[in-house]
Short mmCIF file of C-alpha atoms in Angstrom, two decimals:
data_model
loop_
_atom_site.label_atom_id
_atom_site.label_comp_id
_atom_site.label_asym_id
_atom_site.label_seq_id
_atom_site.Cartn_x
_atom_site.Cartn_y
_atom_site.Cartn_z
CA MET A 1 125.66 195.14 173.94
CA ARG A 2 123.40 197.93 172.76
CA TRP A 3 126.12 200.46 173.39
CA MET A 4 128.37 198.59 170.89
CA ARG A 5 125.75 198.84 168.20
CA CYS A 6 125.42 202.60 168.84
CA VAL A 7 129.16 203.04 168.54
CA VAL A 8 129.25 201.19 165.19
CA MET A 9 126.37 203.23 163.81
CA ILE A 10 127.97 206.49 164.90
CA ALA A 11 131.27 205.43 163.25
CA ILE A 12 129.53 204.60 159.99
CA ALA A 13 127.72 207.95 159.99
CA LEU A 14 130.95 209.84 160.55
CA LEU A 15 132.62 207.91 157.71
CA LEU A 16 129.79 208.78 155.35
CA ALA A 17 129.99 212.41 156.34
CA LEU A 18 133.71 212.48 155.67
CA LEU A 19 133.18 210.93 152.22
CA VAL A 20 130.56 213.47 151.32
CA ARG A 21 132.84 216.31 152.41
CA GLU A 22 135.80 214.86 150.52
CA TYR A 23 133.99 214.63 147.18
CA SER A 24 131.74 217.66 147.52
CA HIS A 25 134.06 219.61 145.14
CA ALA A 26 134.81 216.72 142.76
CA PRO A 27 133.40 216.64 139.22
CA SER A 28 129.91 215.24 139.14
CA GLU A 29 129.44 212.10 136.96
CA ILE A 30 126.04 211.82 135.30
CA ALA A 31 125.50 208.16 134.57
CA ASN A 32 123.67 207.51 131.40
CA ALA A 33 122.88 204.58 129.22
CA PRO A 34 125.33 204.30 126.29
CA HIS A 35 124.58 206.79 123.53
CA LEU A 36 126.41 208.10 120.49
CA PHE A 37 129.18 210.58 121.28
CA ILE A 38 128.33 212.52 118.10
CA PRO A 39 124.52 212.78 117.56
CA GLN A 40 123.22 210.95 114.50
CA GLY A 41 122.98 213.24 111.46
CA SER A 42 125.36 215.86 112.79
CA ILE A 43 128.04 214.90 110.26
CA ASP A 44 127.38 213.79 106.65
CA PRO A 45 130.24 211.50 105.66
CA GLU A 46 129.51 212.01 101.95
CA ARG A 47 130.26 215.72 102.20
CA VAL A 48 133.44 215.47 104.26
CA ASP A 49 136.31 216.76 102.10
CA ASP A 50 138.93 217.73 104.72
CA VAL A 51 140.22 215.89 107.79
CA ARG A 52 142.98 217.12 110.10
CA LEU A 53 144.50 214.92 112.76
CA ASP A 54 146.84 216.42 115.38
CA ARG A 55 148.94 213.96 117.37
CA ASP A 56 152.50 213.47 118.54
CA GLY A 57 153.21 217.17 117.95
CA LYS A 58 152.40 216.96 114.23
CA GLN A 59 149.42 217.74 112.06
CA PHE A 60 148.32 215.24 109.44
CA HIS A 61 146.14 216.95 106.83
CA PHE A 62 144.05 214.90 104.43
CA GLU A 63 141.94 216.46 101.65
CA ARG A 64 139.76 215.06 98.94
CA ARG A 65 140.62 215.88 95.33
CA GLY A 66 137.82 214.62 93.13
CA ALA A 67 137.47 210.90 93.80
CA SER A 68 140.88 210.60 95.45
CA TRP A 69 142.26 211.55 98.86
CA TRP A 70 145.67 213.12 99.37
CA GLN A 71 147.81 213.89 102.39
CA THR A 72 149.25 217.41 102.16
CA GLU A 73 150.96 217.67 105.55
CA PRO A 74 153.58 216.85 106.77
CA VAL A 75 154.30 215.45 103.29
CA GLU A 76 152.26 215.30 100.12
CA HIS A 77 151.26 211.79 99.14
CA PRO A 78 148.12 209.98 97.94
CA VAL A 79 146.30 208.23 100.75
CA ASP A 80 143.71 205.47 101.08
CA GLY A 81 140.31 207.16 101.01
CA TRP A 82 138.79 204.26 102.96
CA ALA A 83 141.38 204.66 105.75
CA VAL A 84 140.67 208.39 106.07
CA ARG A 85 136.91 207.88 106.02
CA GLN A 86 137.32 205.40 108.85
CA ILE A 87 138.19 208.36 111.13
CA VAL A 88 134.79 209.84 110.40
CA SER A 89 133.06 206.46 110.56
CA ARG A 90 134.52 205.53 113.91
CA LEU A 91 133.79 208.96 115.31
CA LEU A 92 130.13 208.59 114.39
CA LYS A 93 130.03 205.10 115.94
CA THR A 94 131.76 206.07 119.17
CA GLU A 95 129.51 205.55 122.21
CA SER A 96 129.54 207.57 125.42
CA VAL A 97 128.95 205.67 128.61
CA ARG A 98 128.67 208.73 130.78
CA THR A 99 129.20 212.49 130.85
CA VAL A 100 131.63 214.01 133.36
CA THR A 101 130.69 217.61 134.23
CA VAL A 102 133.37 219.89 135.60
CA ALA A 103 131.50 221.54 138.48
CA SER A 104 133.78 224.47 139.09
CA THR A 105 136.47 226.63 137.53
CA GLY A 106 139.96 227.40 138.73
CA PRO A 107 142.70 225.04 139.78
CA SER A 108 140.32 222.20 140.61
CA ALA A 109 138.73 222.26 137.14
CA GLU A 110 142.13 222.52 135.46
CA ALA A 111 143.41 219.58 137.48
CA THR A 112 140.34 217.52 136.47
CA LEU A 113 140.91 218.26 132.75
CA ALA A 114 144.62 217.53 133.12
CA ASN A 115 143.93 214.18 134.75
CA ALA A 116 141.64 213.30 131.83
CA GLY A 117 144.34 214.17 129.31
CA PHE A 118 142.98 217.49 128.00
CA ALA A 119 145.75 219.84 129.18
CA PRO A 120 147.12 219.46 126.61
CA CYS A 121 144.93 217.02 124.74
CA ALA A 122 146.36 213.76 123.45
CA GLY A 123 144.95 214.32 119.99
CA ARG A 124 142.64 216.58 118.02
CA ILE A 125 140.38 215.78 115.04
CA GLU A 126 138.95 218.49 112.83
CA ILE A 127 136.43 217.51 110.16
CA ARG A 128 135.20 219.86 107.48
CA GLU A 129 132.04 219.30 105.43
CA ALA A 130 131.39 221.02 102.15
CA SER A 131 128.24 223.16 102.24
CA LEU A 132 125.30 222.25 100.00
CA GLU A 133 124.73 225.97 99.30
CA ILE A 134 127.01 227.76 96.89
CA GLY A 135 129.15 230.33 98.70
CA ALA A 136 128.16 229.19 102.14
CA ALA A 137 130.87 228.45 104.70
CA ALA A 138 131.91 224.89 105.30
CA LYS A 139 130.76 223.18 108.47
CA THR A 140 133.56 222.23 110.88
CA THR A 141 133.46 219.77 113.76
CA VAL A 142 136.34 219.71 116.25
CA VAL A 143 136.91 216.84 118.71
CA GLU A 144 139.63 216.63 121.35
CA LEU A 145 140.82 213.25 122.49
CA GLY A 146 141.97 212.77 126.07
CA LYS A 147 143.94 209.95 127.52
CA ARG A 148 142.90 206.32 127.54
CA SER A 149 141.54 204.84 130.76
CA LEU A 150 140.95 201.31 132.07
CA ALA A 151 138.55 198.68 130.72
CA GLY A 152 138.67 199.92 127.15
CA ARG A 153 137.54 203.45 128.07
CA ALA A 154 138.89 206.85 127.08
CA TYR A 155 138.02 210.52 127.34
CA ALA A 156 136.87 212.80 124.50
CA ARG A 157 134.98 216.08 124.08
CA VAL A 158 133.49 218.17 121.30
CA ILE A 159 134.85 221.72 121.09
CA GLU A 160 132.12 224.30 120.54
CA PRO A 161 133.64 227.61 119.39
CA SER A 162 131.05 229.77 121.12
CA ASN A 163 130.74 227.88 124.41
CA ALA A 164 133.13 227.09 127.21
CA VAL A 165 133.81 223.38 127.61
CA ASP A 166 132.57 222.36 131.06
CA SER A 167 132.25 218.62 130.48
CA PHE A 168 133.72 215.67 128.69
CA GLU A 169 132.64 212.15 127.74
CA VAL A 170 133.78 208.76 128.84
CA VAL A 171 133.77 206.78 125.55
CA ASP A 172 134.87 203.44 124.20
CA SER A 173 138.49 203.59 123.04
CA THR A 174 138.15 202.33 119.43
CA LEU A 175 138.46 205.87 118.00
CA HIS A 176 141.57 206.55 120.15
CA GLU A 177 143.17 203.27 119.01
CA TYR A 178 142.64 204.15 115.34
CA ALA A 179 143.45 207.86 115.39
CA LEU A 180 146.30 207.91 117.91
CA GLU A 181 148.00 204.51 117.71
CA ARG A 182 147.76 203.72 113.98
CA ASP A 183 151.02 204.39 112.12
CA PRO A 184 150.34 207.55 110.03
CA LYS A 185 152.17 205.95 107.12
CA ASP A 186 149.48 203.28 106.99
CA PHE A 187 147.12 205.91 105.65
CA ARG A 188 149.29 206.34 102.54
CA ARG A 189 148.63 204.43 99.32
CA ARG A 190 151.47 202.16 98.30
CA GLU A 191 150.58 201.96 94.61
CA LEU A 192 153.44 203.34 92.50
CA PHE A 193 151.06 204.58 89.84
CA VAL A 194 147.91 205.68 91.66
CA ASP A 195 144.51 205.42 89.90
CA LEU A 196 146.19 204.31 86.67
CA GLY A 197 143.70 203.90 83.86
CA GLN A 198 144.44 202.86 80.28
CA VAL A 199 148.20 203.02 79.72
CA ASP A 200 148.89 205.23 76.70
CA ARG A 201 152.65 205.52 76.83
CA VAL A 202 155.59 204.07 78.80
CA THR A 203 159.03 205.61 78.70
CA LEU A 204 162.12 204.15 80.41
CA SER A 205 165.21 206.34 80.56
CA THR A 206 168.46 204.89 81.76
CA GLY A 207 172.12 205.90 82.03
CA ALA A 208 173.77 209.08 83.20
CA ALA A 209 171.15 211.69 84.01
CA ASN A 210 168.67 209.30 82.36
CA ASN A 211 169.94 210.20 78.85
CA GLY A 212 172.02 207.13 78.32
CA GLY A 213 169.27 205.25 76.60
CA GLU A 214 165.54 205.44 76.10
CA PHE A 215 162.79 202.92 75.49
CA VAL A 216 159.38 204.16 74.41
CA LEU A 217 156.23 202.11 74.10
CA SER A 218 152.97 203.73 72.93
CA ARG A 219 149.39 202.66 72.32
CA VAL A 220 147.84 203.11 68.89
CA GLY A 221 144.16 202.30 69.17
CA ARG A 222 143.99 198.79 70.53
CA GLU A 223 147.54 197.96 69.50
CA PHE A 224 150.96 198.90 70.77
CA GLN A 225 154.14 199.98 69.03
CA ILE A 226 157.75 200.53 70.07
CA ASP A 227 158.95 204.02 69.15
CA ALA A 228 162.48 203.80 70.57
CA PRO A 229 165.22 202.68 70.30
CA ILE A 230 163.72 201.24 67.11
CA HIS A 231 160.36 201.59 65.50
CA SER A 232 158.56 198.28 65.49
CA ARG A 233 155.34 196.46 66.32
CA ALA A 234 154.83 195.32 69.89
CA ASP A 235 153.16 192.20 71.14
CA ARG A 236 149.71 193.18 72.35
CA VAL A 237 149.39 190.44 74.99
CA ALA A 238 152.81 191.20 76.49
CA CYS A 239 152.03 194.93 76.58
CA GLU A 240 148.71 194.38 78.31
CA GLU A 241 150.49 192.24 80.88
CA LEU A 242 152.98 195.13 81.43
CA ALA A 243 150.07 197.54 81.85
CA ASP A 244 148.44 195.27 84.44
CA ALA A 245 151.75 194.97 86.29
CA LEU A 246 152.04 198.76 86.41
CA LYS A 247 148.58 199.00 87.93
CA ARG A 248 149.44 196.36 90.58
CA ALA A 249 152.95 197.63 91.44
CA ARG A 250 153.32 198.76 95.04
CA SER A 251 156.15 199.93 97.25
CA THR A 252 157.01 197.63 100.14
CA GLY A 253 157.63 200.43 102.65
CA PHE A 254 158.42 204.08 103.26
CA ILE A 255 162.08 204.75 104.01
CA VAL A 256 162.27 208.47 104.84
CA ASP A 257 160.27 211.66 104.33
CA LYS A 258 161.83 214.82 102.99
CA PRO A 259 165.36 213.43 102.65
CA LEU A 260 168.14 215.96 102.79
CA GLU A 261 170.28 214.27 100.15
CA LEU A 262 168.65 212.22 97.41
CA ALA A 263 172.10 211.21 96.16
CA VAL A 264 172.41 208.99 99.22
CA TYR A 265 169.66 206.79 97.78
CA GLY A 266 170.96 206.84 94.22
CA LEU A 267 168.17 209.20 93.18
CA ALA A 268 170.15 212.35 92.18
CA PRO A 269 170.67 211.46 89.47
CA ALA A 270 168.47 208.37 89.37
CA VAL A 271 169.68 205.13 87.93
CA ALA A 272 166.54 204.96 85.80
CA LYS A 273 163.30 206.89 85.32
CA LEU A 274 160.05 205.14 84.40
CA THR A 275 157.28 207.46 83.11
CA VAL A 276 153.75 206.23 82.55
CA GLU A 277 151.16 208.35 80.73
CA SER A 278 147.42 207.69 81.09
CA GLY A 279 144.54 209.88 80.05
CA GLY A 280 146.73 212.95 79.65
CA HIS A 281 148.25 212.47 83.10
CA SER A 282 151.91 211.52 83.59
CA THR A 283 153.54 209.85 86.58
CA SER A 284 157.31 209.29 86.84
CA LEU A 285 159.04 206.80 89.12
CA LEU A 286 162.69 207.43 89.90
CA ILE A 287 164.63 204.17 90.51
CA GLY A 288 167.68 204.47 92.72
CA SER A 289 170.44 202.28 94.05
CA GLU A 290 170.19 198.98 95.95
CA VAL A 291 168.97 199.28 99.53
CA SER A 292 171.98 197.32 100.77
CA ILE A 293 174.98 195.42 99.51
CA GLY A 294 173.83 192.23 97.84
CA ALA A 295 170.15 193.16 97.95
CA GLN A 296 168.00 193.34 94.82
CA ASP A 297 165.43 195.77 96.20
CA ARG A 298 166.02 199.42 95.32
CA PHE A 299 165.15 202.86 96.56
CA GLY A 300 162.48 204.70 94.67
CA LEU A 301 160.74 208.07 94.58
CA ILE A 302 157.58 209.16 92.80
CA GLU A 303 158.52 212.46 91.11
CA GLY A 304 156.74 215.26 93.01
CA SER A 305 156.45 213.25 96.17
CA GLU A 306 158.60 213.74 99.25
CA SER A 307 158.91 210.13 100.44
CA VAL A 308 161.65 207.67 99.50
CA VAL A 309 160.14 204.20 99.18
CA ARG A 310 161.45 200.68 98.86
CA LEU A 311 160.89 198.87 95.53
CA SER A 312 160.88 195.12 95.60
CA ALA A 313 162.91 193.21 93.01
CA VAL A 314 159.78 191.24 92.04
CA ASP A 315 157.77 194.38 91.19
CA LEU A 316 160.74 195.93 89.38
CA ALA A 317 161.14 192.85 87.22
CA SER A 318 157.51 193.08 86.16
CA ILE A 319 157.25 196.84 85.49
CA VAL A 320 160.60 197.67 83.90
CA PRO A 321 159.98 197.01 80.19
CA LYS A 322 162.33 194.68 78.34
CA ILE A 323 162.28 195.24 74.62
CA GLU A 324 162.96 191.59 73.71
CA GLN A 325 159.83 190.52 75.62
CA LEU A 326 157.60 193.18 74.13
CA LEU A 327 158.55 192.91 70.48
CA ASP A 328 156.01 191.22 68.24
CA ALA A 329 157.53 187.87 67.37
CA VAL A 330 155.28 187.47 64.27
CA ALA A 331 156.83 188.49 60.97
CA THR A 332 154.00 190.74 59.74
CA SER A 333 150.83 192.28 61.09
CA VAL A 334 149.06 191.82 57.77
CA ARG A 335 146.08 189.51 58.10
CA ALA A 336 145.93 186.52 55.74
CA ARG A 337 142.38 187.35 54.67
CA ASP A 338 143.49 190.86 53.52
CA VAL A 339 146.06 189.46 51.07
CA GLY A 340 144.94 189.40 47.45
CA ALA A 341 148.34 188.61 45.87
CA ILE A 342 151.84 187.53 46.86
CA GLU A 343 155.12 188.33 45.09
CA ILE A 344 158.14 186.12 45.87
CA VAL A 345 161.47 187.26 44.54
CA SER A 346 164.58 185.11 44.92
CA ALA A 347 167.75 184.22 43.11
CA ASP A 348 165.70 181.68 41.04
CA GLY A 349 163.33 184.33 39.71
CA ARG A 350 159.92 185.78 40.51
CA ILE A 351 156.66 184.08 41.47
CA LEU A 352 153.45 186.08 41.45
CA LEU A 353 150.47 184.43 43.18
CA ARG A 354 146.91 185.76 42.82
CA ARG A 355 143.93 184.73 44.90
CA GLU A 356 140.95 183.43 43.04
CA SER A 357 137.63 182.48 44.59
CA ALA A 358 138.85 179.13 45.94
CA SER A 359 142.37 178.79 44.51
CA TRP A 360 145.61 180.56 43.71
CA THR A 361 147.00 181.16 40.23
CA ALA A 362 150.72 181.64 39.64
CA THR A 363 152.94 183.41 37.14
CA VAL A 364 156.53 182.21 37.25
CA THR A 365 159.43 184.15 35.71
CA SER A 366 162.84 182.47 35.57
CA ALA A 367 165.89 184.47 36.52
CA ALA A 368 168.22 182.16 34.63
CA ASP A 369 166.82 183.02 31.24
CA ALA A 370 165.16 186.41 31.15
CA ALA A 371 164.15 185.83 27.55
CA SER A 372 162.20 182.65 28.38
CA PRO A 373 158.40 183.08 28.43
CA GLN A 374 156.54 183.32 31.70
CA ARG A 375 154.87 180.16 32.87
CA VAL A 376 151.32 180.42 34.07
CA GLY A 377 149.57 177.83 36.19
CA THR A 378 148.21 177.05 39.65
CA VAL A 379 149.72 176.27 43.00
CA ASP A 380 148.48 174.20 45.95
CA ALA A 381 146.12 176.41 47.99
CA SER A 382 147.10 174.67 51.23
CA ALA A 383 150.78 175.50 50.55
CA VAL A 384 149.92 179.23 50.16
CA ASP A 385 147.85 179.01 53.39
CA ARG A 386 150.87 177.58 55.19
CA LEU A 387 153.03 180.41 53.79
CA LEU A 388 150.62 183.08 55.00
CA ALA A 389 150.31 181.38 58.42
CA ALA A 390 154.11 181.30 58.78
CA LEU A 391 154.28 185.04 58.02
CA SER A 392 151.22 186.36 59.84
CA MET A 393 150.59 183.91 62.68
CA THR A 394 153.71 181.91 63.62
CA ARG A 395 155.75 183.34 66.47
CA ALA A 396 159.52 183.24 66.26
CA GLY A 397 161.44 181.20 68.79
CA SER A 398 163.53 184.29 69.60
CA VAL A 399 163.93 187.89 68.49
CA GLU A 400 167.05 189.95 68.16
CA ILE A 401 167.78 193.56 67.29
CA ALA A 402 170.63 193.29 64.77
CA ALA A 403 171.60 193.98 61.22
CA TYR A 404 169.83 191.76 58.67
CA PRO A 405 172.21 189.14 57.16
CA ILE A 406 171.78 190.17 53.55
CA ALA A 407 174.41 187.68 52.42
CA SER A 408 172.24 184.81 53.63
CA GLU A 409 169.05 186.08 52.05
CA ARG A 410 166.98 183.48 50.28
CA ALA A 411 163.86 185.45 49.22
CA ARG A 412 161.72 188.50 49.67
CA VAL A 413 157.98 188.10 50.00
CA THR A 414 155.73 191.10 49.32
CA LEU A 415 152.13 190.87 50.36
CA LEU A 416 149.71 192.79 48.16
CA GLY A 417 146.08 193.87 48.69
CA PHE A 418 143.19 193.19 46.37
CA ALA A 419 143.88 196.46 44.55
CA ASN A 420 147.47 195.30 44.02
CA GLU A 421 148.68 197.76 46.64
CA PRO A 422 151.76 196.70 48.69
CA LEU A 423 150.95 195.83 52.31
CA ASP A 424 154.24 194.60 53.67
CA THR A 425 157.50 192.99 52.62
CA VAL A 426 159.18 190.22 54.61
CA ARG A 427 162.81 189.34 53.97
CA ILE A 428 163.78 185.72 54.52
CA ALA A 429 167.33 184.56 55.26
CA ARG A 430 168.90 181.32 56.34
CA GLY A 431 170.16 181.12 59.90
CA VAL A 432 173.91 180.58 59.83
CA SER A 433 174.11 178.71 63.15
CA SER A 434 170.58 177.46 63.68
CA GLY A 435 169.92 176.33 60.14
CA GLY A 436 166.41 177.72 60.42
CA PHE A 437 164.99 180.90 58.95
CA ILE A 438 165.38 184.54 59.90
CA LEU A 439 162.41 186.78 59.01
CA GLU A 440 162.60 190.59 58.97
CA ASN A 441 160.20 193.20 57.60
CA GLY A 442 162.32 196.36 57.66
CA ASP A 443 162.07 197.23 61.34
CA GLY A 444 165.53 195.98 62.33
CA VAL A 445 164.12 193.05 64.30
CA LEU A 446 165.35 189.56 63.41
CA ARG A 447 162.67 186.96 64.15
CA ILE A 448 164.56 183.68 64.36
CA HIS A 449 162.72 180.45 63.65
CA GLY A 450 163.89 176.87 63.89
CA ALA A 451 162.07 174.32 61.81
CA ILE A 452 159.19 176.09 60.06
CA ASP A 453 156.99 175.29 57.11
CA LEU A 454 157.73 178.11 54.67
CA PRO A 455 156.97 177.17 51.06
CA ILE A 456 158.54 179.84 48.84
CA ASP A 457 159.69 178.09 45.64
CA VAL A 458 157.81 176.44 42.79
CA SER A 459 158.36 172.89 44.08
CA GLU A 460 157.29 173.65 47.62
CA LEU A 461 154.23 175.53 46.30
CA ARG A 462 153.51 172.58 44.01
CA PHE A 463 153.25 174.66 40.87
CA VAL A 464 151.42 173.06 37.97
CA ALA A 465 151.73 174.80 34.61
CA ALA A 466 148.56 175.29 32.66
CA PRO A 467 148.38 173.39 29.33
CA GLN A 468 149.48 175.54 26.40
CA GLU A 469 147.00 176.21 23.72
CA THR A 470 147.99 175.17 20.18
CA THR A 471 146.96 176.93 17.01
CA PRO A 472 145.90 174.85 13.96
#
């Protein structure tokens, strides 16, 4: 049986010889322990200010502007800086399991590169770092991504401008998954008002060509005021809630980039235009038509952007200002502690109240008999406190922009300072239907109250005349 063993050995030797001959011209694979694809320290993520990603026949260009990142190609739109930096971060964390060296040039080398997905490449990443030296050229790193392989592997190579590429790396595929399979729109920021700081002014224009009506809200110090369609005080809490809603507002999706006809989406002209000013910067949101029949969501477009977005009905309800909700429902902004005197004028006459150290004095003049002497006395301090609280602290049950019902007026209350200077005047009328009170201080806003403690006559103020001095 020895001859059988010899035959087997000869057959094995011939097979090995054939294998060596077959792969003598194949690329050599240099097995290595896993190491970083990009050497540590070769890229400083803090200095990266420009990232270009080529894939699917398009170039996506991201650049840093100050503290923010923007996409400039194929459309201009703010992007999530964290998402862009992840390209750099994942590139620096990518490990190479082995290096494949292309042993020859010509058709064999070209076929090897084509099989690895480099002719053409599946994707290309170009990273630019700002130089630390003034006037020095920026440093650029270019990486080509090949096709993905089995077992979570992929091919990649660094392009050196001065050297011919004669090898590539077998790497883990996490970078390929992020750079080539992630939806490019996921890089974009969905906030409607990006990096919004303190809200200084909000303008809502509606109607034909946005000139049909205008609402303007502006900040004055820590307070807010309504400048149009009327001039009135605004409720600070409600305005801060509006500002917070503007900062949180996001689109729910990107509909189309660079639309040919904005009119198709109700954006030329827009149904409404919402402009927010903050720190000298202005951002305008165009609000278009409903996305479909019966839907409440609408099309939208940030002015200057090239992407039509979808606006949810929930976000629109929170960011579109409603004047009735923003009006200050309190009759006056004068603080009770700043009032030194109060003048109440009604059909019955005139009452002048003056603050003393711990009480209020009163001078009463009757309208029925102008020749009658004035009566001087005191009033109940708690009654005056309740009057001031009703005017300066109590919120109306509802507000309405309408003409003041002068025919139903009961009194006018003027608040004076300690130097007898007028601070504000509140007109008080009886509600025809509600039976309550209507308060108005000249801004055209009717603050409608139901049952309210509003002492404004001598009996309600508990006036007590001072004893008259007699002469002997």
